[in-house]
């Protein structure tokens, strides 16, 4: 139909933590949602999956981005910007990008991750 019903699933180390709201019938969703999460000492990566909600069948995965602990260490003041989506299924072509803001707060003992899922296109 030329549009989708996108939402995001935020995962830390492959554990689903957050699901954003669904934005209906668009290819340019705006979420503007911000979350603050406790980070475990062994934290490795943050993954954000952009999904297409489907009432009649299983939701489709549009694409994902992955931000590793090393990538966050390279940006001590946080990262803000557009990231290209990558494919989850190698047989699927992925086009699109997501606008995120991510920063690590606190010290080694009690670190938190502030993640803003802003928009996609």
PDB file of C-alpha atoms in Angstrom:
ATOM      1  CA  UNK A   1       0.000   0.000   0.000  1.00  0.00           C
ATOM      2  CA  UNK A   2       3.045   2.282   0.001  1.00  0.00           C
ATOM      3  CA  UNK A   3       3.085   2.755   3.758  1.00  0.00           C
ATOM      4  CA  UNK A   4       3.664   0.780   6.917  1.00  0.00           C
ATOM      5  CA  UNK A   5       2.691   0.836  10.587  1.00  0.00           C
ATOM      6  CA  UNK A   6       6.136   1.138  12.197  1.00  0.00           C
ATOM      7  CA  UNK A   7       7.194   0.703  15.802  1.00  0.00           C
ATOM      8  CA  UNK A   8      10.533  -0.105  17.445  1.00  0.00           C
ATOM      9  CA  UNK A   9      11.716  -2.755  19.848  1.00  0.00           C
ATOM     10  CA  UNK A  10      14.757  -1.786  21.937  1.00  0.00           C
ATOM     11  CA  UNK A  11      16.907  -4.682  23.104  1.00  0.00           C
ATOM     12  CA  UNK A  12      19.906  -4.733  25.419  1.00  0.00           C
ATOM     13  CA  UNK A  13      22.107  -7.777  24.861  1.00  0.00           C
ATOM     14  CA  UNK A  14      19.256  -9.453  22.929  1.00  0.00           C
ATOM     15  CA  UNK A  15      16.677  -8.959  25.700  1.00  0.00           C
ATOM     16  CA  UNK A  16      13.646  -6.901  24.657  1.00  0.00           C
ATOM     17  CA  UNK A  17      13.328  -3.973  27.069  1.00  0.00           C
ATOM     18  CA  UNK A  18      11.055  -1.436  25.352  1.00  0.00           C
ATOM     19  CA  UNK A  19       8.430  -1.233  22.618  1.00  0.00           C
ATOM     20  CA  UNK A  20       7.595   2.186  21.212  1.00  0.00           C
ATOM     21  CA  UNK A  21       4.141   3.248  20.125  1.00  0.00           C
ATOM     22  CA  UNK A  22       2.992   2.270  16.635  1.00  0.00           C
ATOM     23  CA  UNK A  23       2.748   5.136  14.158  1.00  0.00           C
ATOM     24  CA  UNK A  24       0.008   4.246  11.675  1.00  0.00           C
ATOM     25  CA  UNK A  25       0.189   4.444   7.872  1.00  0.00           C
ATOM     26  CA  UNK A  26       3.499   6.223   7.297  1.00  0.00           C
ATOM     27  CA  UNK A  27       7.006   5.757   5.920  1.00  0.00           C
ATOM     28  CA  UNK A  28       8.333   8.646   8.040  1.00  0.00           C
ATOM     29  CA  UNK A  29       7.278   7.941  11.635  1.00  0.00           C
ATOM     30  CA  UNK A  30       8.012  10.306  14.509  1.00  0.00           C
ATOM     31  CA  UNK A  31       8.189   8.725  17.975  1.00  0.00           C
ATOM     32  CA  UNK A  32      10.081  11.260  20.088  1.00  0.00           C
ATOM     33  CA  UNK A  33      10.302   8.729  22.934  1.00  0.00           C
ATOM     34  CA  UNK A  34      13.083   8.787  25.553  1.00  0.00           C
ATOM     35  CA  UNK A  35      14.022   5.992  27.932  1.00  0.00           C
ATOM     36  CA  UNK A  36      16.543   5.588  30.718  1.00  0.00           C
ATOM     37  CA  UNK A  37      17.701   2.037  31.423  1.00  0.00           C
ATOM     38  CA  UNK A  38      19.997   0.455  34.006  1.00  0.00           C
ATOM     39  CA  UNK A  39      23.068  -1.128  32.391  1.00  0.00           C
ATOM     40  CA  UNK A  40      24.492  -4.388  33.695  1.00  0.00           C
ATOM     41  CA  UNK A  41      28.300  -4.495  34.160  1.00  0.00           C
ATOM     42  CA  UNK A  42      28.659  -7.013  31.313  1.00  0.00           C
ATOM     43  CA  UNK A  43      26.672  -4.903  28.806  1.00  0.00           C
ATOM     44  CA  UNK A  44      27.675  -5.568  25.180  1.00  0.00           C
ATOM     45  CA  UNK A  45      25.180  -3.967  22.810  1.00  0.00           C
ATOM     46  CA  UNK A  46      21.973  -2.052  22.256  1.00  0.00           C
ATOM     47  CA  UNK A  47      19.845  -3.108  19.280  1.00  0.00           C
ATOM     48  CA  UNK A  48      16.844  -1.289  17.897  1.00  0.00           C
ATOM     49  CA  UNK A  49      14.540  -3.185  15.567  1.00  0.00           C
ATOM     50  CA  UNK A  50      12.151  -1.236  13.358  1.00  0.00           C
ATOM     51  CA  UNK A  51       9.029  -3.336  12.886  1.00  0.00           C
ATOM     52  CA  UNK A  52       5.895  -3.111  10.717  1.00  0.00           C
ATOM     53  CA  UNK A  53       2.774  -4.006  12.682  1.00  0.00           C
ATOM     54  CA  UNK A  54       0.472  -6.353  10.783  1.00  0.00           C
ATOM     55  CA  UNK A  55      -2.982  -7.213  12.106  1.00  0.00           C
ATOM     56  CA  UNK A  56      -3.435 -10.285   9.910  1.00  0.00           C
ATOM     57  CA  UNK A  57      -0.043 -11.978  10.206  1.00  0.00           C
ATOM     58  CA  UNK A  58       3.263 -11.830  12.049  1.00  0.00           C
ATOM     59  CA  UNK A  59       4.813  -8.350  12.235  1.00  0.00           C
ATOM     60  CA  UNK A  60       7.559  -7.763   9.662  1.00  0.00           C
ATOM     61  CA  UNK A  61      11.063  -6.647  10.548  1.00  0.00           C
ATOM     62  CA  UNK A  62      11.929  -3.578   8.464  1.00  0.00           C
ATOM     63  CA  UNK A  63      15.549  -3.433   9.687  1.00  0.00           C
ATOM     64  CA  UNK A  64      17.749  -2.871  12.717  1.00  0.00           C
ATOM     65  CA  UNK A  65      20.658  -0.893  14.096  1.00  0.00           C
ATOM     66  CA  UNK A  66      23.156  -2.148  16.637  1.00  0.00           C
ATOM     67  CA  UNK A  67      25.229   0.064  18.915  1.00  0.00           C
ATOM     68  CA  UNK A  68      28.035  -1.749  20.714  1.00  0.00           C
ATOM     69  CA  UNK A  69      29.720  -0.878  23.988  1.00  0.00           C
ATOM     70  CA  UNK A  70      32.854   0.034  21.986  1.00  0.00           C
ATOM     71  CA  UNK A  71      30.873   2.441  19.772  1.00  0.00           C
ATOM     72  CA  UNK A  72      29.510   4.164  22.883  1.00  0.00           C
ATOM     73  CA  UNK A  73      33.036   4.392  24.335  1.00  0.00           C
ATOM     74  CA  UNK A  74      34.109   6.258  21.153  1.00  0.00           C
ATOM     75  CA  UNK A  75      31.433   8.893  21.900  1.00  0.00           C
ATOM     76  CA  UNK A  76      31.870   9.760  25.604  1.00  0.00           C
ATOM     77  CA  UNK A  77      29.379  12.656  25.314  1.00  0.00           C
ATOM     78  CA  UNK A  78      26.842  10.394  23.606  1.00  0.00           C
ATOM     79  CA  UNK A  79      25.829   9.782  20.013  1.00  0.00           C
ATOM     80  CA  UNK A  80      23.125  11.667  18.164  1.00  0.00           C
ATOM     81  CA  UNK A  81      22.308  11.257  14.500  1.00  0.00           C
ATOM     82  CA  UNK A  82      20.856   9.198  11.685  1.00  0.00           C
ATOM     83  CA  UNK A  83      21.906   5.554  11.376  1.00  0.00           C
ATOM     84  CA  UNK A  84      21.219   3.360   8.359  1.00  0.00           C
ATOM     85  CA  UNK A  85      19.102   0.285   8.993  1.00  0.00           C
ATOM     86  CA  UNK A  86      20.741  -3.055   8.273  1.00  0.00           C
ATOM     87  CA  UNK A  87      19.001  -6.252   7.269  1.00  0.00           C
ATOM     88  CA  UNK A  88      18.033  -8.952   9.727  1.00  0.00           C
ATOM     89  CA  UNK A  89      17.241 -11.484   6.974  1.00  0.00           C
ATOM     90  CA  UNK A  90      20.043 -11.639   4.342  1.00  0.00           C
ATOM     91  CA  UNK A  91      17.422 -12.263   1.621  1.00  0.00           C
ATOM     92  CA  UNK A  92      15.620  -8.983   2.347  1.00  0.00           C
ATOM     93  CA  UNK A  93      16.715  -5.631   0.953  1.00  0.00           C
ATOM     94  CA  UNK A  94      16.615  -2.851   3.547  1.00  0.00           C
ATOM     95  CA  UNK A  95      16.267   0.851   2.907  1.00  0.00           C
ATOM     96  CA  UNK A  96      15.833   3.465   5.550  1.00  0.00           C
ATOM     97  CA  UNK A  97      17.416   5.083   8.546  1.00  0.00           C
ATOM     98  CA  UNK A  98      16.552   5.936  12.122  1.00  0.00           C
ATOM     99  CA  UNK A  99      17.376   9.045  14.141  1.00  0.00           C
ATOM    100  CA  UNK A 100      18.652   8.207  17.637  1.00  0.00           C
ATOM    101  CA  UNK A 101      20.259   9.893  20.608  1.00  0.00           C
ATOM    102  CA  UNK A 102      22.153   7.574  22.990  1.00  0.00           C
ATOM    103  CA  UNK A 103      24.363   8.347  25.984  1.00  0.00           C
ATOM    104  CA  UNK A 104      25.783   6.485  28.967  1.00  0.00           C
ATOM    105  CA  UNK A 105      25.270   8.183  32.336  1.00  0.00           C
ATOM    106  CA  UNK A 106      26.820   7.507  35.729  1.00  0.00           C
ATOM    107  CA  UNK A 107      29.970   5.735  36.816  1.00  0.00           C
ATOM    108  CA  UNK A 108      31.218   2.164  36.461  1.00  0.00           C
ATOM    109  CA  UNK A 109      29.226   1.035  39.520  1.00  0.00           C
ATOM    110  CA  UNK A 110      25.783   2.220  38.414  1.00  0.00           C
ATOM    111  CA  UNK A 111      25.654   3.066  34.744  1.00  0.00           C
ATOM    112  CA  UNK A 112      22.452   4.020  32.965  1.00  0.00           C
ATOM    113  CA  UNK A 113      21.711   4.318  29.284  1.00  0.00           C
ATOM    114  CA  UNK A 114      19.569   7.178  28.038  1.00  0.00           C
ATOM    115  CA  UNK A 115      18.098   6.299  24.662  1.00  0.00           C
ATOM    116  CA  UNK A 116      15.898   8.562  22.548  1.00  0.00           C
ATOM    117  CA  UNK A 117      14.102   6.965  19.593  1.00  0.00           C
ATOM    118  CA  UNK A 118      13.237  10.050  17.581  1.00  0.00           C
ATOM    119  CA  UNK A 119      12.121   9.291  14.025  1.00  0.00           C
ATOM    120  CA  UNK A 120      12.755   7.207  10.919  1.00  0.00           C
ATOM    121  CA  UNK A 121      12.570   7.548   7.168  1.00  0.00           C
TER     122      UNK A 121
END
